[in-house]
Structure formats: structure tokens, C-alpha cells
């Protein structure tokens, strides 16, 4: 009897994993329709009809039945709330509200102190980024890069040739950087105090670096990334944008990186950072995941998934355990390091040349 129950539970688990994509794609639908913003703009829970009537760019009457079924699943997943207040006559209408989860998916009605995961959610669930996941078995059997197998070229080349993808990617990276940066600036205040200059290696459009410089105006900031990336970067006070190749050289200063690269490439980048920082006072600040495969922390499970994101999207990139970080830091010329935990998916790794 116990064996039958365990087997049935196992079957149920496989059905769940088979359709896990339904959760992310139903939620993508809600983000595309800006449902979190619609509810937020009303100042409180609203009816399905109110949501439907506020969906932007709708050319005909929305299919409320379809919307109701999607919202039903998202309520069960605790993305939205649903309750039915009675008007006293026995009539009631379901009112849908936000939760702590859906507040992270606001796009247009953010408060001054709020950040959003909507851009990276739309990025990671886009067919361009999902299709490489279907190439994992080929990568195991044949070797090679999943993104290249799916799109015929690596992600950086694809971005340089496709302005729409480049914007999608940069928007996703920028929103993530802002969230992580908020945790850094609150928990790592003293870490930037003695730096005169700071280079963000692979800094995208420079939004994260600009916030550091704003909070520490004594720092001269250099945002360093590929030429096609910095070409679209806005101007920020105290920040200069420099296009180049981190495998060739890095502007002199202190630097923070990394995870899109395999061990060999990381060591090359670290060696270039080692050349670019002062011998005694310099340090490299790495903002990245430190994997704890057996951990039960808030983000430990997501860290393992991010490692597979690297398989899907990067050219040999990976997330690393502390021992793996220690190894490549030593090979890159950094004999000492310190890990600083922050309330975020990532940690801070300070690396010192001696």
C-alpha cells in the first residue's frame, strides 16, 4: 500500500515537472498585459472586468474567460490574491489584488524606492532565450554551445546583429543590476570608501556603476563593455563609457566582474584585472553567485538554476562553489579573498593580490 502511494506521488511529481513551463508562461502573459500595473494603478483589488477593460492596445473585446483561467492558476501560485466580498444580498464578484511576488513585476507604476524583475522575466521567457534549453542533450552528446546550436552564433554576436534582442538583453541585465546594487549599497557601504577609481568590467549600459558613483562621488567610474553595448549607453555624471575587449586589456583601476565565462576565460580576465589594479591597495570586487548545492537558503535553489542558465546562454559560463572560486582566483593571481553575504541572489567576493 505504501509502495503504491509512493509511486502515485512520483507520477504526480513528473506531471508537475512536465508542465512547470505553464507557470512561467502564464505569468509572462500577465506581465505582457501589464496586469500587475493595472491592479496597482487602481490602488487596490479590482474585478476581472476592470482588468480586461484596462489592458492596453486591445483592438477588440478581451476574452475574459481565458483571462479568468490564467488568473485562477496565478492565484493558486500566490502571484495574485482573490477574494469575494459579499454586498449583503448574496451577490459577490471576485476581486484580484497584488502580492509581494506580483509587486516585483510592476513596469510602469513603480514607486521611487521600488525595483522590478519584469524586464528580465520577459527576457528569460522569450523564445530567443528559451530555445537554447532544448539543445542541452545535443550539447552533452556533441559538445558545443547551446545558444549557438539554437541560433547559429554565440549570444554576443547575436546581440550585435539584432537591435531588438540587444535591447531586450540590456534591459534585463540593467533591472537585475539595480536590484543587486540596492543590496550592495545597503550592506557594503565601506567597501568603496578607499577606492579612487572603479572599472565595471562587462558593465552593460552603466546603470549599476552610475549608482555606485552617485553614492560615492569621490570615485571615478569607467563602464567597460563591448563596443555595441556601450554604444547605446546613456550619459551618467562621473561615469565614462569605454568599449573594448576584456580578454585584451582592462582600463587601470579596481574592477568587478563575472560569470558569463568558463574557468580558462575567467583566469584570463582576472590576470588582466591583476595588471590593472595597484599592487598594494587594489582589489577586485566580484559580484556573483556562490553556489551551495546542499543549502536551504532563500536563493540556493535559484543558484543551481542560474548555473543552467549559463549552459543555455553563455559561452562556457558557469556558477561556482566557494572552492571553485578559490581555485580560479589563485590561478588569476589573487592569493587572498573574502566572501561578503548580502540579501540578494549574489554575494560579494573581494579578491586581493597579496
CSV table of C-alpha atoms in Angstrom, one decimal:
chain,number,residue,atom,x,y,z
A,1,UNK,CA,0.0,0.0,0.0
A,2,UNK,CA,2.8,2.4,0.9
A,3,UNK,CA,4.6,1.5,-2.3
A,4,UNK,CA,1.5,2.3,-4.3
A,5,UNK,CA,1.1,5.6,-2.6
A,6,UNK,CA,4.8,6.5,-3.2
A,7,UNK,CA,4.5,5.5,-6.8
A,8,UNK,CA,1.4,7.7,-7.3
A,9,UNK,CA,3.2,10.6,-5.7
A,10,UNK,CA,6.1,10.0,-8.0
A,11,UNK,CA,3.8,10.1,-11.0
A,12,UNK,CA,2.2,13.3,-9.8
A,13,UNK,CA,5.7,14.9,-9.5
A,14,UNK,CA,6.5,14.0,-13.1
A,15,UNK,CA,3.2,15.6,-14.3
A,16,UNK,CA,4.1,18.7,-12.3
A,17,UNK,CA,7.6,19.0,-13.8
A,18,UNK,CA,6.3,18.3,-17.3
A,19,UNK,CA,4.1,21.4,-17.1
A,20,UNK,CA,6.3,23.7,-15.0
A,21,UNK,CA,6.6,25.9,-18.1
A,22,UNK,CA,2.9,26.7,-17.8
A,23,UNK,CA,3.6,28.7,-14.6
A,24,UNK,CA,6.2,30.9,-16.2
A,25,UNK,CA,4.3,31.4,-19.5
A,26,UNK,CA,1.0,32.2,-17.7
A,27,UNK,CA,3.0,34.7,-15.7
A,28,UNK,CA,4.6,36.0,-18.8
A,29,UNK,CA,1.1,36.7,-20.2
A,30,UNK,CA,0.2,38.7,-17.1
A,31,UNK,CA,3.4,40.7,-17.4
A,32,UNK,CA,2.9,41.3,-21.2
A,33,UNK,CA,-0.7,42.5,-20.4
A,34,UNK,CA,0.6,44.7,-17.5
A,35,UNK,CA,-1.9,43.1,-15.1
A,36,UNK,CA,0.2,44.0,-12.0
A,37,UNK,CA,0.3,47.6,-13.1
A,38,UNK,CA,-3.4,47.7,-13.9
A,39,UNK,CA,-4.2,46.5,-10.4
A,40,UNK,CA,-1.7,48.8,-8.8
A,41,UNK,CA,-2.9,51.8,-10.7
A,42,UNK,CA,-6.4,51.3,-9.2
A,43,UNK,CA,-5.0,51.4,-5.7
A,44,UNK,CA,-6.4,48.1,-4.6
A,45,UNK,CA,-8.1,44.8,-5.7
A,46,UNK,CA,-10.3,45.0,-8.8
A,47,UNK,CA,-12.6,42.8,-10.8
A,48,UNK,CA,-11.7,40.8,-13.8
A,49,UNK,CA,-13.9,43.1,-16.0
A,50,UNK,CA,-11.9,46.1,-14.7
A,51,UNK,CA,-8.6,44.3,-15.5
A,52,UNK,CA,-9.8,43.4,-19.0
A,53,UNK,CA,-11.1,46.9,-19.8
A,54,UNK,CA,-7.7,48.4,-18.8
A,55,UNK,CA,-5.5,46.1,-20.9
A,56,UNK,CA,-3.5,48.4,-23.3
A,57,UNK,CA,-3.5,48.2,-27.1
A,58,UNK,CA,-6.6,45.9,-27.3
A,59,UNK,CA,-8.3,46.1,-30.7
A,60,UNK,CA,-11.4,44.0,-29.7
A,61,UNK,CA,-13.2,42.8,-26.7
A,62,UNK,CA,-10.8,40.8,-24.5
A,63,UNK,CA,-11.5,37.1,-23.9
A,64,UNK,CA,-12.5,37.3,-20.2
A,65,UNK,CA,-12.9,33.5,-20.0
A,66,UNK,CA,-9.3,32.9,-21.0
A,67,UNK,CA,-8.1,35.7,-18.7
A,68,UNK,CA,-10.1,34.1,-15.8
A,69,UNK,CA,-8.4,30.8,-16.3
A,70,UNK,CA,-5.0,32.3,-16.4
A,71,UNK,CA,-5.6,34.3,-13.2
A,72,UNK,CA,-7.0,31.2,-11.5
A,73,UNK,CA,-3.7,29.5,-11.9
A,74,UNK,CA,-1.7,32.5,-10.8
A,75,UNK,CA,-3.8,33.0,-7.7
A,76,UNK,CA,-3.1,29.3,-6.8
A,77,UNK,CA,0.6,30.1,-7.3
A,78,UNK,CA,0.2,33.1,-4.9
A,79,UNK,CA,1.2,35.6,-7.6
A,80,UNK,CA,-2.2,37.4,-7.1
A,81,UNK,CA,-4.8,37.3,-4.4
A,82,UNK,CA,-8.5,36.7,-5.0
A,83,UNK,CA,-11.4,37.2,-2.6
A,84,UNK,CA,-15.2,37.6,-2.9
A,85,UNK,CA,-16.7,40.2,-0.7
A,86,UNK,CA,-20.5,40.0,-0.4
A,87,UNK,CA,-22.7,43.0,-0.9
A,88,UNK,CA,-25.2,41.7,1.6
A,89,UNK,CA,-27.6,40.4,-1.0
A,90,UNK,CA,-25.7,37.2,-1.7
A,91,UNK,CA,-24.1,38.6,-4.8
A,92,UNK,CA,-20.3,38.7,-5.0
A,93,UNK,CA,-17.6,39.3,-7.5
A,94,UNK,CA,-14.0,38.1,-7.3
A,95,UNK,CA,-11.6,40.9,-6.6
A,96,UNK,CA,-7.9,40.4,-7.7
A,97,UNK,CA,-5.1,42.0,-5.8
A,98,UNK,CA,-1.3,42.1,-5.7
A,99,UNK,CA,1.0,40.0,-3.5
A,100,UNK,CA,4.7,40.6,-2.5
A,101,UNK,CA,5.5,38.5,-5.6
A,102,UNK,CA,3.5,40.4,-8.2
A,103,UNK,CA,4.8,43.7,-6.9
A,104,UNK,CA,8.2,42.7,-8.3
A,105,UNK,CA,6.6,42.6,-11.8
A,106,UNK,CA,5.4,46.2,-11.9
A,107,UNK,CA,6.7,48.0,-15.0
A,108,UNK,CA,5.0,51.5,-15.2
A,109,UNK,CA,3.7,52.2,-11.7
A,110,UNK,CA,6.8,51.7,-9.6
A,111,UNK,CA,7.3,53.8,-6.5
A,112,UNK,CA,10.5,55.8,-6.1
A,113,UNK,CA,12.1,53.0,-3.9
A,114,UNK,CA,10.9,50.1,-5.9
A,115,UNK,CA,12.7,47.9,-8.4
A,116,UNK,CA,11.3,45.4,-10.9
A,117,UNK,CA,12.1,42.0,-12.3
A,118,UNK,CA,9.7,42.4,-15.2
A,119,UNK,CA,12.4,43.1,-17.9
A,120,UNK,CA,14.5,40.0,-17.1
A,121,UNK,CA,11.3,37.9,-16.7
A,122,UNK,CA,10.3,38.9,-20.3
A,123,UNK,CA,13.8,38.3,-21.4
A,124,UNK,CA,14.3,34.9,-19.9
A,125,UNK,CA,10.9,33.6,-21.1
A,126,UNK,CA,11.3,35.0,-24.7
A,127,UNK,CA,11.6,32.3,-27.4
A,128,UNK,CA,15.1,33.6,-28.3
A,129,UNK,CA,16.3,32.7,-24.8
A,130,UNK,CA,14.2,29.6,-24.2
A,131,UNK,CA,15.1,27.7,-27.4
A,132,UNK,CA,18.7,27.0,-26.4
A,133,UNK,CA,17.4,25.0,-23.4
A,134,UNK,CA,16.1,22.5,-26.0
A,135,UNK,CA,19.7,21.9,-27.1
A,136,UNK,CA,21.0,20.5,-23.8
A,137,UNK,CA,21.0,16.9,-24.9
A,138,UNK,CA,22.9,17.8,-28.1
A,139,UNK,CA,25.4,19.7,-26.0
A,140,UNK,CA,26.0,16.6,-23.8
A,141,UNK,CA,26.3,14.3,-26.8
A,142,UNK,CA,28.2,16.6,-29.2
A,143,UNK,CA,29.8,19.3,-27.0
A,144,UNK,CA,29.4,22.9,-28.1
A,145,UNK,CA,27.4,25.9,-27.1
A,146,UNK,CA,23.6,25.7,-26.6
A,147,UNK,CA,22.9,29.2,-27.8
A,148,UNK,CA,25.0,28.8,-30.9
A,149,UNK,CA,23.3,25.4,-31.7
A,150,UNK,CA,19.9,27.2,-31.5
A,151,UNK,CA,20.7,30.5,-33.3
A,152,UNK,CA,23.8,29.8,-35.4
A,153,UNK,CA,26.1,32.1,-33.5
A,154,UNK,CA,27.0,33.0,-29.9
A,155,UNK,CA,24.9,35.3,-27.8
A,156,UNK,CA,27.2,38.4,-28.1
A,157,UNK,CA,27.3,38.1,-31.9
A,158,UNK,CA,23.5,37.6,-32.0
A,159,UNK,CA,23.1,40.8,-29.9
A,160,UNK,CA,25.4,42.9,-32.0
A,161,UNK,CA,23.4,41.9,-35.1
A,162,UNK,CA,19.9,42.2,-33.7
A,163,UNK,CA,19.0,45.6,-32.1
A,164,UNK,CA,15.7,44.2,-30.7
A,165,UNK,CA,17.5,41.4,-28.9
A,166,UNK,CA,20.2,43.7,-27.8
A,167,UNK,CA,17.6,46.0,-26.1
A,168,UNK,CA,15.8,43.0,-24.6
A,169,UNK,CA,19.0,41.7,-23.1
A,170,UNK,CA,20.3,45.1,-21.9
A,171,UNK,CA,17.0,45.9,-20.2
A,172,UNK,CA,17.1,42.5,-18.5
A,173,UNK,CA,20.6,42.9,-17.2
A,174,UNK,CA,20.0,46.5,-16.1
A,175,UNK,CA,17.0,45.7,-14.0
A,176,UNK,CA,18.8,42.9,-12.3
A,177,UNK,CA,21.9,45.0,-11.7
A,178,UNK,CA,19.7,47.7,-10.0
A,179,UNK,CA,18.2,45.1,-7.6
A,180,UNK,CA,21.6,43.6,-6.7
A,181,UNK,CA,23.1,47.1,-6.4
A,182,UNK,CA,20.5,48.2,-3.8
A,183,UNK,CA,21.6,45.3,-1.6
A,184,UNK,CA,25.3,46.1,-2.2
A,185,UNK,CA,24.9,49.8,-1.3
A,186,UNK,CA,23.0,48.9,1.9
A,187,UNK,CA,25.3,46.1,3.1
A,188,UNK,CA,28.7,47.0,1.6
A,189,UNK,CA,28.9,50.7,2.3
A,190,UNK,CA,32.5,50.7,3.4
A,191,UNK,CA,33.7,48.6,0.5
A,192,UNK,CA,34.0,51.5,-1.8
A,193,UNK,CA,35.4,54.1,0.7
A,194,UNK,CA,39.1,53.8,-0.2
A,195,UNK,CA,38.7,53.5,-4.0
A,196,UNK,CA,39.7,56.4,-6.2
A,197,UNK,CA,38.6,54.8,-9.4
A,198,UNK,CA,36.5,51.8,-10.3
A,199,UNK,CA,36.0,50.0,-13.6
A,200,UNK,CA,32.9,47.9,-14.1
A,201,UNK,CA,34.1,45.1,-16.4
A,202,UNK,CA,31.2,43.9,-18.5
A,203,UNK,CA,29.1,46.7,-17.0
A,204,UNK,CA,26.4,46.8,-19.8
A,205,UNK,CA,24.9,50.2,-20.2
A,206,UNK,CA,26.5,51.5,-17.0
A,207,UNK,CA,23.4,51.9,-14.8
A,208,UNK,CA,24.8,49.9,-11.8
A,209,UNK,CA,28.1,51.8,-11.9
A,210,UNK,CA,26.3,55.2,-12.0
A,211,UNK,CA,24.5,54.3,-8.8
A,212,UNK,CA,27.8,53.5,-7.0
A,213,UNK,CA,29.4,56.7,-8.2
A,214,UNK,CA,26.3,58.7,-7.1
A,215,UNK,CA,26.6,57.2,-3.6
A,216,UNK,CA,30.4,57.6,-3.6
A,217,UNK,CA,31.1,60.7,-5.6
A,218,UNK,CA,34.8,60.6,-4.9
A,219,UNK,CA,35.1,57.5,-7.2
A,220,UNK,CA,35.9,58.0,-10.9
A,221,UNK,CA,33.8,55.4,-12.8
A,222,UNK,CA,34.6,53.7,-16.0
A,223,UNK,CA,32.0,51.4,-17.6
A,224,UNK,CA,33.8,48.9,-19.8
A,225,UNK,CA,31.9,46.6,-22.2
A,226,UNK,CA,31.8,45.6,-25.9
A,227,UNK,CA,31.5,48.5,-28.3
A,228,UNK,CA,28.0,47.6,-29.5
A,229,UNK,CA,26.8,47.6,-25.8
A,230,UNK,CA,28.3,50.9,-24.7
A,231,UNK,CA,27.1,52.5,-28.0
A,232,UNK,CA,23.6,52.5,-26.6
A,233,UNK,CA,24.6,53.6,-23.0
A,234,UNK,CA,23.2,56.8,-21.7
A,235,UNK,CA,25.4,59.5,-20.2
A,236,UNK,CA,25.8,59.4,-16.4
A,237,UNK,CA,27.6,62.0,-14.2
A,238,UNK,CA,31.0,60.7,-13.1
A,239,UNK,CA,31.0,57.7,-15.5
A,240,UNK,CA,32.8,57.3,-18.8
A,241,UNK,CA,31.9,54.6,-21.2
A,242,UNK,CA,34.8,52.6,-22.8
A,243,UNK,CA,34.3,50.0,-25.5
A,244,UNK,CA,36.8,47.2,-25.8
A,245,UNK,CA,37.7,43.5,-25.2
A,246,UNK,CA,38.3,42.3,-21.6
A,247,UNK,CA,40.5,39.5,-22.9
A,248,UNK,CA,42.9,42.0,-24.5
A,249,UNK,CA,43.2,44.6,-21.7
A,250,UNK,CA,41.2,46.4,-18.9
A,251,UNK,CA,41.5,50.1,-18.0
A,252,UNK,CA,43.6,50.7,-15.0
A,253,UNK,CA,41.7,50.9,-11.7
A,254,UNK,CA,39.8,48.4,-9.5
A,255,UNK,CA,37.3,46.0,-11.2
A,256,UNK,CA,34.3,43.8,-10.6
A,257,UNK,CA,33.0,41.1,-12.8
A,258,UNK,CA,31.9,38.0,-13.8
A,259,UNK,CA,30.1,34.7,-14.5
A,260,UNK,CA,29.5,34.5,-18.3
A,261,UNK,CA,32.8,32.8,-18.8
A,262,UNK,CA,34.4,29.4,-18.3
A,263,UNK,CA,37.3,28.9,-16.0
A,264,UNK,CA,40.0,29.4,-18.6
A,265,UNK,CA,38.5,32.7,-19.7
A,266,UNK,CA,37.9,33.8,-16.1
A,267,UNK,CA,41.5,33.3,-15.3
A,268,UNK,CA,42.5,35.4,-18.4
A,269,UNK,CA,40.2,38.2,-17.2
A,270,UNK,CA,41.4,38.0,-13.6
A,271,UNK,CA,45.0,38.2,-14.8
A,272,UNK,CA,44.1,41.4,-16.8
A,273,UNK,CA,42.4,42.8,-13.7
A,274,UNK,CA,45.6,41.9,-11.7
A,275,UNK,CA,47.6,44.0,-14.1
A,276,UNK,CA,45.2,46.9,-13.9
A,277,UNK,CA,45.0,47.4,-10.1
A,278,UNK,CA,47.5,48.9,-7.7
A,279,UNK,CA,50.0,46.4,-6.3
A,280,UNK,CA,49.2,47.0,-2.6
A,281,UNK,CA,45.9,48.9,-2.2
A,282,UNK,CA,43.9,47.4,-5.2
A,283,UNK,CA,41.3,44.8,-5.1
A,284,UNK,CA,38.9,43.1,-7.5
A,285,UNK,CA,35.2,43.1,-6.4
A,286,UNK,CA,33.3,40.2,-7.9
A,287,UNK,CA,29.5,40.3,-7.7
A,288,UNK,CA,28.3,36.8,-8.4
A,289,UNK,CA,26.6,33.6,-7.2
A,290,UNK,CA,28.5,31.4,-4.7
A,291,UNK,CA,26.8,28.0,-5.1
A,292,UNK,CA,25.8,26.0,-2.1
A,293,UNK,CA,24.3,22.8,-3.7
A,294,UNK,CA,23.1,21.3,-0.5
A,295,UNK,CA,22.0,24.6,1.1
A,296,UNK,CA,18.5,25.6,2.1
A,297,UNK,CA,18.9,29.3,1.8
A,298,UNK,CA,16.4,31.6,0.1
A,299,UNK,CA,18.4,31.7,-3.2
A,300,UNK,CA,20.3,28.4,-3.1
A,301,UNK,CA,17.9,26.6,-5.4
A,302,UNK,CA,17.8,29.5,-7.8
A,303,UNK,CA,21.6,29.5,-7.9
A,304,UNK,CA,21.6,26.0,-9.3
A,305,UNK,CA,19.1,27.1,-12.0
A,306,UNK,CA,21.3,30.1,-12.8
A,307,UNK,CA,24.1,27.6,-13.4
A,308,UNK,CA,21.9,26.0,-16.1
A,309,UNK,CA,21.1,29.5,-17.5
A,310,UNK,CA,24.8,29.8,-18.1
A,311,UNK,CA,24.7,26.5,-20.0
A,312,UNK,CA,21.8,27.8,-22.1
A,313,UNK,CA,23.1,31.3,-22.8
A,314,UNK,CA,26.8,31.7,-22.2
A,315,UNK,CA,29.9,30.5,-24.0
A,316,UNK,CA,31.2,28.1,-21.3
A,317,UNK,CA,30.0,30.2,-18.4
A,318,UNK,CA,29.1,28.6,-15.0
A,319,UNK,CA,28.2,29.4,-11.4
A,320,UNK,CA,30.8,28.3,-8.8
A,321,UNK,CA,31.1,27.0,-5.3
A,322,UNK,CA,33.5,28.7,-2.9
A,323,UNK,CA,36.2,26.1,-3.6
A,324,UNK,CA,35.8,26.7,-7.4
A,325,UNK,CA,36.1,30.4,-6.9
A,326,UNK,CA,39.2,29.9,-4.7
A,327,UNK,CA,40.9,27.9,-7.4
A,328,UNK,CA,40.4,30.4,-10.3
A,329,UNK,CA,41.2,33.4,-8.1
A,330,UNK,CA,44.5,31.8,-7.2
A,331,UNK,CA,45.3,30.9,-10.8
A,332,UNK,CA,44.4,34.5,-11.8
A,333,UNK,CA,46.9,36.0,-9.3
A,334,UNK,CA,44.8,36.6,-6.2
A,335,UNK,CA,46.1,34.7,-3.2
A,336,UNK,CA,43.5,36.1,-0.7
A,337,UNK,CA,39.7,36.5,-0.9
A,338,UNK,CA,36.8,37.3,1.3
A,339,UNK,CA,33.1,36.5,0.7
A,340,UNK,CA,30.6,39.0,1.9
A,341,UNK,CA,26.9,37.9,2.1
A,342,UNK,CA,24.2,40.3,1.0
A,343,UNK,CA,20.4,40.0,0.9
A,344,UNK,CA,20.4,39.0,-2.8
A,345,UNK,CA,20.9,36.1,-5.2
A,346,UNK,CA,24.6,37.0,-5.5
A,347,UNK,CA,27.4,37.5,-3.0
A,348,UNK,CA,30.4,39.9,-3.0
A,349,UNK,CA,33.8,38.3,-3.4
A,350,UNK,CA,36.7,40.6,-2.6
A,351,UNK,CA,40.0,39.4,-4.1
A,352,UNK,CA,43.4,40.7,-3.1
A,353,UNK,CA,46.7,40.3,-5.0
A,354,UNK,CA,48.7,39.6,-1.7
